[in-house]
PDB file of C-alpha atoms in Angstrom:
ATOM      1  CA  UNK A   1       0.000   0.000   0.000  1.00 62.00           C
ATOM      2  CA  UNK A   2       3.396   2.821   0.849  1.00 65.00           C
ATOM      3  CA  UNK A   3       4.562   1.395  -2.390  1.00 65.00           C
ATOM      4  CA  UNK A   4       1.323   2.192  -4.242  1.00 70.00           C
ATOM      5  CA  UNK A   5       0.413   5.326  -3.128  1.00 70.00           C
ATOM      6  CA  UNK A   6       3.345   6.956  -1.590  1.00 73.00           C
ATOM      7  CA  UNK A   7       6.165   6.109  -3.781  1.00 71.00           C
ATOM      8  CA  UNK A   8       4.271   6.042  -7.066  1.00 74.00           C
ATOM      9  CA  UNK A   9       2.844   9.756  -6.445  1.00 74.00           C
ATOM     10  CA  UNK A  10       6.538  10.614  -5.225  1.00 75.00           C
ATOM     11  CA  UNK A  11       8.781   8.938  -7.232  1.00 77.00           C
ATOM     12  CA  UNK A  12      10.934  11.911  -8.284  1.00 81.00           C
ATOM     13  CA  UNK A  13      11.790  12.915  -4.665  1.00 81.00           C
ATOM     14  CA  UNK A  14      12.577   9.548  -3.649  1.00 76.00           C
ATOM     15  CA  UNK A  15      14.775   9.188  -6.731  1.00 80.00           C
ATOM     16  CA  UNK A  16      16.511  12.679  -6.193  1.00 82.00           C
ATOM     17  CA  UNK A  17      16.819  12.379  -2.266  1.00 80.00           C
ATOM     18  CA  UNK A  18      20.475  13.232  -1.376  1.00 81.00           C
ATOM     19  CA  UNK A  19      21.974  10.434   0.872  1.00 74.00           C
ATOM     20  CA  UNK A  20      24.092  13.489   2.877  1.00 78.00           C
ATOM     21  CA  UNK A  21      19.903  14.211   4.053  1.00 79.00           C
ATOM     22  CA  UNK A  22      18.114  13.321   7.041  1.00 79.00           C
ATOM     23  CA  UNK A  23      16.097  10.593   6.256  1.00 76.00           C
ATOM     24  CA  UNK A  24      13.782  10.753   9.019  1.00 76.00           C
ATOM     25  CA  UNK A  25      12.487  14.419   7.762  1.00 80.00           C
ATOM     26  CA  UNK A  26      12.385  12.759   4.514  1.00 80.00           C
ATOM     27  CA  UNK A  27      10.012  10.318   5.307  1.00 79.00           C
ATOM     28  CA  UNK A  28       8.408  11.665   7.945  1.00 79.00           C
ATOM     29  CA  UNK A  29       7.029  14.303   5.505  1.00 80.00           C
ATOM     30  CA  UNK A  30       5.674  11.458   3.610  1.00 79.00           C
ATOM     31  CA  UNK A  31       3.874   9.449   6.200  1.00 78.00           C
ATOM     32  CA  UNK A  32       3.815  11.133   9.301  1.00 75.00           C
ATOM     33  CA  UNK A  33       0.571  12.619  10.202  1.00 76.00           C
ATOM     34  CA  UNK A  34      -1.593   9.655   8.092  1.00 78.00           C
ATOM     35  CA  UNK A  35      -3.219   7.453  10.133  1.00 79.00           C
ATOM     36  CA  UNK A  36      -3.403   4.415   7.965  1.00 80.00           C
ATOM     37  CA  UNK A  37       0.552   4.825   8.168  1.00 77.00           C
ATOM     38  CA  UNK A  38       0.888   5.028  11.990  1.00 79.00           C
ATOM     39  CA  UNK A  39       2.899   1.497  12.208  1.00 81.00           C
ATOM     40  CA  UNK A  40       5.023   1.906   9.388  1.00 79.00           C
ATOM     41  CA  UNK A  41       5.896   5.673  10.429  1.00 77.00           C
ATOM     42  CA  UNK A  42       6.565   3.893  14.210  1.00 79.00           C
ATOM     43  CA  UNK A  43       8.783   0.841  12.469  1.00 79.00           C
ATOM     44  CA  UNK A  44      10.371   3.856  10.735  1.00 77.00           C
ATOM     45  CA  UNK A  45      11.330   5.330  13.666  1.00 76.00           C
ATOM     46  CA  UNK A  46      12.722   2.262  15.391  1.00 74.00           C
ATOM     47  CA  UNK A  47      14.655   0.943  12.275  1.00 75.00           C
ATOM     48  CA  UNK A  48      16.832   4.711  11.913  1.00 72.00           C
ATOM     49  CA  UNK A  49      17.250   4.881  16.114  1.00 67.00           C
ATOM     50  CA  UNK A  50      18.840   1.197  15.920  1.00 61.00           C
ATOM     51  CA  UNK A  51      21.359   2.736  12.406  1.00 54.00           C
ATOM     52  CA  UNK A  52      24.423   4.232  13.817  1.00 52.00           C
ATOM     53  CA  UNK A  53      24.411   6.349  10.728  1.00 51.00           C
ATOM     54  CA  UNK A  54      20.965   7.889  11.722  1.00 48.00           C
ATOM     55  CA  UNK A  55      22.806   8.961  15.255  1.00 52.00           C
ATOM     56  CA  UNK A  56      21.404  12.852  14.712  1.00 53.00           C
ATOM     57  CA  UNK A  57      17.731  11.050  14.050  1.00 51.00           C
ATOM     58  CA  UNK A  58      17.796   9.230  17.668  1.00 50.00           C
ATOM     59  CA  UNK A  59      18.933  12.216  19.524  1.00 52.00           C
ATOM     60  CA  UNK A  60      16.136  14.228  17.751  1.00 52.00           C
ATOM     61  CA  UNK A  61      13.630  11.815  18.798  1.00 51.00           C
ATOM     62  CA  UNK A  62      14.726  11.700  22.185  1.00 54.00           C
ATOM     63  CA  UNK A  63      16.791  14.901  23.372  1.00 52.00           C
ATOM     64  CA  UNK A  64      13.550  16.753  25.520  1.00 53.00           C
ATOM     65  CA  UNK A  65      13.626  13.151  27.022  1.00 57.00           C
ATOM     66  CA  UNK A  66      17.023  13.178  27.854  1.00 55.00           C
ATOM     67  CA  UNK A  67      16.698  16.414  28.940  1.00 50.00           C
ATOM     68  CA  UNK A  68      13.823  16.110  31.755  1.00 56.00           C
ATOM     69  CA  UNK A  69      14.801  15.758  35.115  1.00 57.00           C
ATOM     70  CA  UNK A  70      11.948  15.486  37.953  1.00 56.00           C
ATOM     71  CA  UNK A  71      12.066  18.970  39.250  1.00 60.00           C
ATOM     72  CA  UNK A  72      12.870  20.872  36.124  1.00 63.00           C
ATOM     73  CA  UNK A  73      11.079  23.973  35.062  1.00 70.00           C
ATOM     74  CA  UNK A  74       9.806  25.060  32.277  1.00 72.00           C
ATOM     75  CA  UNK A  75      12.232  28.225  31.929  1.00 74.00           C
ATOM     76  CA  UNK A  76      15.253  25.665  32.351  1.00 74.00           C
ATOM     77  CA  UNK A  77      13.987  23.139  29.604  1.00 69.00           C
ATOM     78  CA  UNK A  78      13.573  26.106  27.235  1.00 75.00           C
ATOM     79  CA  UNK A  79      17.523  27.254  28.091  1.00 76.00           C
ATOM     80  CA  UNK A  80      18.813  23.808  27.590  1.00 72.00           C
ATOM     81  CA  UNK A  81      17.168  23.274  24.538  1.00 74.00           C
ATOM     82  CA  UNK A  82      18.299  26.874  23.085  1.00 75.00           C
ATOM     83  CA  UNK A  83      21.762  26.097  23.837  1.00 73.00           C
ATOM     84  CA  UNK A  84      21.980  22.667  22.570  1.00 72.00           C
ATOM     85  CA  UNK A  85      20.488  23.892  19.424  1.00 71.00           C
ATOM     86  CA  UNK A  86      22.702  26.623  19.030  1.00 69.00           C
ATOM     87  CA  UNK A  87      25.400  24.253  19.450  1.00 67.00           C
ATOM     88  CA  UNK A  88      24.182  21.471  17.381  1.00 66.00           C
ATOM     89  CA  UNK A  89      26.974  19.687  15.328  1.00 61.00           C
ATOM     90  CA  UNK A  90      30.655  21.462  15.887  1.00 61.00           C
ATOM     91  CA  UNK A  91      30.589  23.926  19.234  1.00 59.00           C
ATOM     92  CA  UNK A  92      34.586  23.846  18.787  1.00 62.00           C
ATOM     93  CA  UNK A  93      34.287  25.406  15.097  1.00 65.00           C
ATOM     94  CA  UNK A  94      32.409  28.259  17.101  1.00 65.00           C
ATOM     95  CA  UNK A  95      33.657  31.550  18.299  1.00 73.00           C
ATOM     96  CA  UNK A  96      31.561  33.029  21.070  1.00 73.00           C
ATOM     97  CA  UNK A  97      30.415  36.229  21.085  1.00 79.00           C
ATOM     98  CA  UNK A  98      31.420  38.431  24.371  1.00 85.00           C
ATOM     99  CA  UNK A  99      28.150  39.566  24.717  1.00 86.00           C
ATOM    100  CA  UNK A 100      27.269  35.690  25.074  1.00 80.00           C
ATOM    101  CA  UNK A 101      30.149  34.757  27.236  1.00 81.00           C
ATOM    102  CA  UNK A 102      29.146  37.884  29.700  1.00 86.00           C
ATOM    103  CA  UNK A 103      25.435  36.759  29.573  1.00 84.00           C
ATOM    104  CA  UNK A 104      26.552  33.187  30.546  1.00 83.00           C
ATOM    105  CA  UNK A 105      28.649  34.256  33.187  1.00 87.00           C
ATOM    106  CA  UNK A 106      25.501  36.644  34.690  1.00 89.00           C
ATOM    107  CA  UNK A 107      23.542  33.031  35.107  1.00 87.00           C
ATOM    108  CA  UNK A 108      24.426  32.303  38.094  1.00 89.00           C
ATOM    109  CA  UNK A 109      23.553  35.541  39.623  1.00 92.00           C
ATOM    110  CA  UNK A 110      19.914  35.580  37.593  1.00 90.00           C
ATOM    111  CA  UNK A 111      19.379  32.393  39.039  1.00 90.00           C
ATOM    112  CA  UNK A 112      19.996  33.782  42.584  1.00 93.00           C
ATOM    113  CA  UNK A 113      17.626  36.454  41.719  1.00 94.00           C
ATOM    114  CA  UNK A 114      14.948  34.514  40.305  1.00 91.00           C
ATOM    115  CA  UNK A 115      15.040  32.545  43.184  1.00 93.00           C
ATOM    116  CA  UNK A 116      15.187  35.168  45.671  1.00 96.00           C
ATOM    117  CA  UNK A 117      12.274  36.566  43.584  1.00 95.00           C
ATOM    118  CA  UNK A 118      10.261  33.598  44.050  1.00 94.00           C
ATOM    119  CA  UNK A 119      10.488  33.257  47.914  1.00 96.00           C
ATOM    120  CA  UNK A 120       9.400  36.584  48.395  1.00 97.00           C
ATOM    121  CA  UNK A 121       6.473  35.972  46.512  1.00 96.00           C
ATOM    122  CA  UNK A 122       5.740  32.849  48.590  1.00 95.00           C
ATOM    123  CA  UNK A 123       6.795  34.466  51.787  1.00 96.00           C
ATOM    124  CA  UNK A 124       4.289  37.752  50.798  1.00 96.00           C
ATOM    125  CA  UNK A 125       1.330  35.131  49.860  1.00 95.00           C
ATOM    126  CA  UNK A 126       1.982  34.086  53.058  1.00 96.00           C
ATOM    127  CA  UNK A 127       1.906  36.734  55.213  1.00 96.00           C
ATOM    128  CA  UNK A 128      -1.245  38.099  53.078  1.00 96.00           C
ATOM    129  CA  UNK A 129      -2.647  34.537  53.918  1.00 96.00           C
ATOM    130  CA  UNK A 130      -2.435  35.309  58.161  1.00 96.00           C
ATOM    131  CA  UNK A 131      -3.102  38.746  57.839  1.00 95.00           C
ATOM    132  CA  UNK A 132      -6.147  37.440  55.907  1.00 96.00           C
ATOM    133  CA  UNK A 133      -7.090  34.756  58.832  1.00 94.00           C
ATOM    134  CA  UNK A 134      -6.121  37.647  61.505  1.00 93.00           C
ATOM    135  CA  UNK A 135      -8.692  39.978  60.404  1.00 94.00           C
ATOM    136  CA  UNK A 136     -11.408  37.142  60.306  1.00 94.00           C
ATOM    137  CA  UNK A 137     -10.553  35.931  63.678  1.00 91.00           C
ATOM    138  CA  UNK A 138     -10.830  39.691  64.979  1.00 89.00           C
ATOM    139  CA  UNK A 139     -14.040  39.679  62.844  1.00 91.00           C
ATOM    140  CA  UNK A 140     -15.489  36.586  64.166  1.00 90.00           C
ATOM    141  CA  UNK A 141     -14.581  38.095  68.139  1.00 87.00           C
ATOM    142  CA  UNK A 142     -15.964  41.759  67.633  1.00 87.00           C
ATOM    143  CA  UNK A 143     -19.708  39.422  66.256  1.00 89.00           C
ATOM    144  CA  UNK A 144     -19.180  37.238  69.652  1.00 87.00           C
ATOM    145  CA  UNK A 145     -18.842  40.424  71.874  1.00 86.00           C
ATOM    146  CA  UNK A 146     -21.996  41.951  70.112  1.00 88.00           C
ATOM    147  CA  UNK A 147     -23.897  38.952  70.874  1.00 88.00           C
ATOM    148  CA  UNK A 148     -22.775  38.755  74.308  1.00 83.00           C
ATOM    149  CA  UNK A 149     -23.811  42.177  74.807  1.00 85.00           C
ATOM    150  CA  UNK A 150     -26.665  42.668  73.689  1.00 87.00           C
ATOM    151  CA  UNK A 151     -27.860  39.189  75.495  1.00 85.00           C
ATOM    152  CA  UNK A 152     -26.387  41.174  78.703  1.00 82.00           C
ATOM    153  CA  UNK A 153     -28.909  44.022  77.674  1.00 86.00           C
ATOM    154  CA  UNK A 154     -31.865  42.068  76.739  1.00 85.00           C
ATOM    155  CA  UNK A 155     -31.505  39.921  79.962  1.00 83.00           C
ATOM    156  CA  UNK A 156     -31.410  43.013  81.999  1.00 84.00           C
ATOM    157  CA  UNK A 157     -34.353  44.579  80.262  1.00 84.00           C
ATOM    158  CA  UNK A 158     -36.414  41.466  80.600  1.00 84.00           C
ATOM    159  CA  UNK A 159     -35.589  41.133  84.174  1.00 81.00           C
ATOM    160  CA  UNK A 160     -36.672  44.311  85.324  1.00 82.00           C
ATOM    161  CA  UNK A 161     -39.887  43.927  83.263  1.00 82.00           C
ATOM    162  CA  UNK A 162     -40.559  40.649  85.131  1.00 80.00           C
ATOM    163  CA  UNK A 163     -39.580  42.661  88.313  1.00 81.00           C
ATOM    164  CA  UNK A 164     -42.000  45.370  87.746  1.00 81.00           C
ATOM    165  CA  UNK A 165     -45.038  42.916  86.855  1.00 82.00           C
ATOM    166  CA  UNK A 166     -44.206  39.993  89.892  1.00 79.00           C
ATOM    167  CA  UNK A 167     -44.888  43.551  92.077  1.00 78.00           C
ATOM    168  CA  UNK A 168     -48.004  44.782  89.962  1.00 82.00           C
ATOM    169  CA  UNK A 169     -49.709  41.359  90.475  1.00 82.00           C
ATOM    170  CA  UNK A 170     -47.861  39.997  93.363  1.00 81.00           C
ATOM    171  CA  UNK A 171     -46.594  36.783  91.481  1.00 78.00           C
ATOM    172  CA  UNK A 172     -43.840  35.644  93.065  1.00 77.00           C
ATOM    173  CA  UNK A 173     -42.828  33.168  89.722  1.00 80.00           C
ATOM    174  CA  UNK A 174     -42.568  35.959  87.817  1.00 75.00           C
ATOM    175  CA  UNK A 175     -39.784  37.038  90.480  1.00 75.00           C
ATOM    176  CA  UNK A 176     -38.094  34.040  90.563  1.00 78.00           C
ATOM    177  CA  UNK A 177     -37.905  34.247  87.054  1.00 78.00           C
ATOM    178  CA  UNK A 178     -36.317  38.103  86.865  1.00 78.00           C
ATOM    179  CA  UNK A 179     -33.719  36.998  89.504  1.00 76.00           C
ATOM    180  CA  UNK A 180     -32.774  33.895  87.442  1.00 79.00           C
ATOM    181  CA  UNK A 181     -31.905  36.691  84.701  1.00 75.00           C
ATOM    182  CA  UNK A 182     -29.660  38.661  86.771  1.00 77.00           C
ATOM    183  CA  UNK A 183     -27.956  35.616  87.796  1.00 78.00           C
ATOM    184  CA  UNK A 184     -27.125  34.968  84.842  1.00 78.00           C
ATOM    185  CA  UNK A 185     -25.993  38.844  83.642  1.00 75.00           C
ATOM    186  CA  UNK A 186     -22.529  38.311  85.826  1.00 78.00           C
ATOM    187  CA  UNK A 187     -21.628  35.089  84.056  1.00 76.00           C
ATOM    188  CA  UNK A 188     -22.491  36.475  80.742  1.00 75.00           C
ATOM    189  CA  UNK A 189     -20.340  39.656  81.688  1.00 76.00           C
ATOM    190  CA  UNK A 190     -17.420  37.535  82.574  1.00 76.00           C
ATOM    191  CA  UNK A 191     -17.183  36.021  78.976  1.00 76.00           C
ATOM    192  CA  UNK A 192     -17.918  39.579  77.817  1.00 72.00           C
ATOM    193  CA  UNK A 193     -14.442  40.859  79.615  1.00 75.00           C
ATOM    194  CA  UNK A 194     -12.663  37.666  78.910  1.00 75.00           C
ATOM    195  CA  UNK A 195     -13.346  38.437  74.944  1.00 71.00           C
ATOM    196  CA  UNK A 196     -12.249  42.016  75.295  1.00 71.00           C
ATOM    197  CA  UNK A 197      -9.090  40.473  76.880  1.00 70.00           C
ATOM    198  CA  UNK A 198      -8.160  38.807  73.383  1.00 64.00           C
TER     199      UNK A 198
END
């Protein structure tokens, strides 16, 4: 079937392919990407990463793999990759640029400052985080005291209304009751000043 419709439809590039070419790209342009040729692009691959001709083709199947370590970011993965493709094939035929030497010198010292950078922003999302909880805690006391006082207040008020009607009609329940709500006044006033102690 690659015979039949591939190579008959592209039998002038296959005929004119230089051998000094990478045959991967050559072939990949061909059947990569079609899925009725998914095994034969995969066999492909396997066939020119067991060649020790095709050595470029293996290392350009697997160099981000061979790159990866576990706690590698995204900003070094980028770097490595610029470098190694800016040094792809002879980095001794090269002569560096100063401005490139300098910059690779400065790494170090960017790294320190990136990092630097990055535990203040943890250390600041921090803070903001207790500063955050603070202010709800304070929140959370200054509803407690308003309940607390205004129970104080309603207990009071109810007290002396019971007070005033156990004398009206002489109901001595009604007493019992309004002293059973200013007994209860000092307790609540105690976990009113324990609360303002906080």
């Amino acid at each position: 079937m690659f015979l039949i419709h591939v190579y008959t439809h592209h039998k002038a590039e296959f005929q004119n392919f230089a051998y000094t070419s990478r045959l991967d790209k050559f072939l990949g342009n061909l059947v990569s990407g079609r899925t009725e040729y998914t095994a034969l692009w995969d066999l492909i691959k396997h066939l020119l990463t067991l060649s020790h001709g095709q050595g470029a083709v293996e290392r350009g199947y697997s160099i981000n793999k061979d790159m990866l370590v576990e706690n590698l970011q995204e900003r070094s993965l980028v770097a490595l990759r610029m470098v190694q493709d800016a040094m792809a094939g002879q980095p001794l035929h090269e002569v560096l640029p100063r401005d490139l030497v300098a910059h690779c010198r400065g790494a170090r010292m960017r790294y320190v400052q990136y990092s630097e950078d990055e535990k203040k922003k943890k250390d600041q999302t921090a803070n903001e985080r207790k500063r955050k909880d603070l202010h709800q805690e304070i929140a959370n006391v200054n509803a407690k005291r308003q309940k607390i006082m205004h129970s104080i207040e309603t207990m009071q008020k109810e007290a002396d209304e019971m007070a005033v009607r156990a004398e009206r009609k002489h109901d001595f329940t009604l007493l019992s009751k309004s002293n059973a709500y200013r007994k209860s006044v000092p307790d609540k006033s105690e976990e009113l000043a324990a609360l303002k102690q906080v």
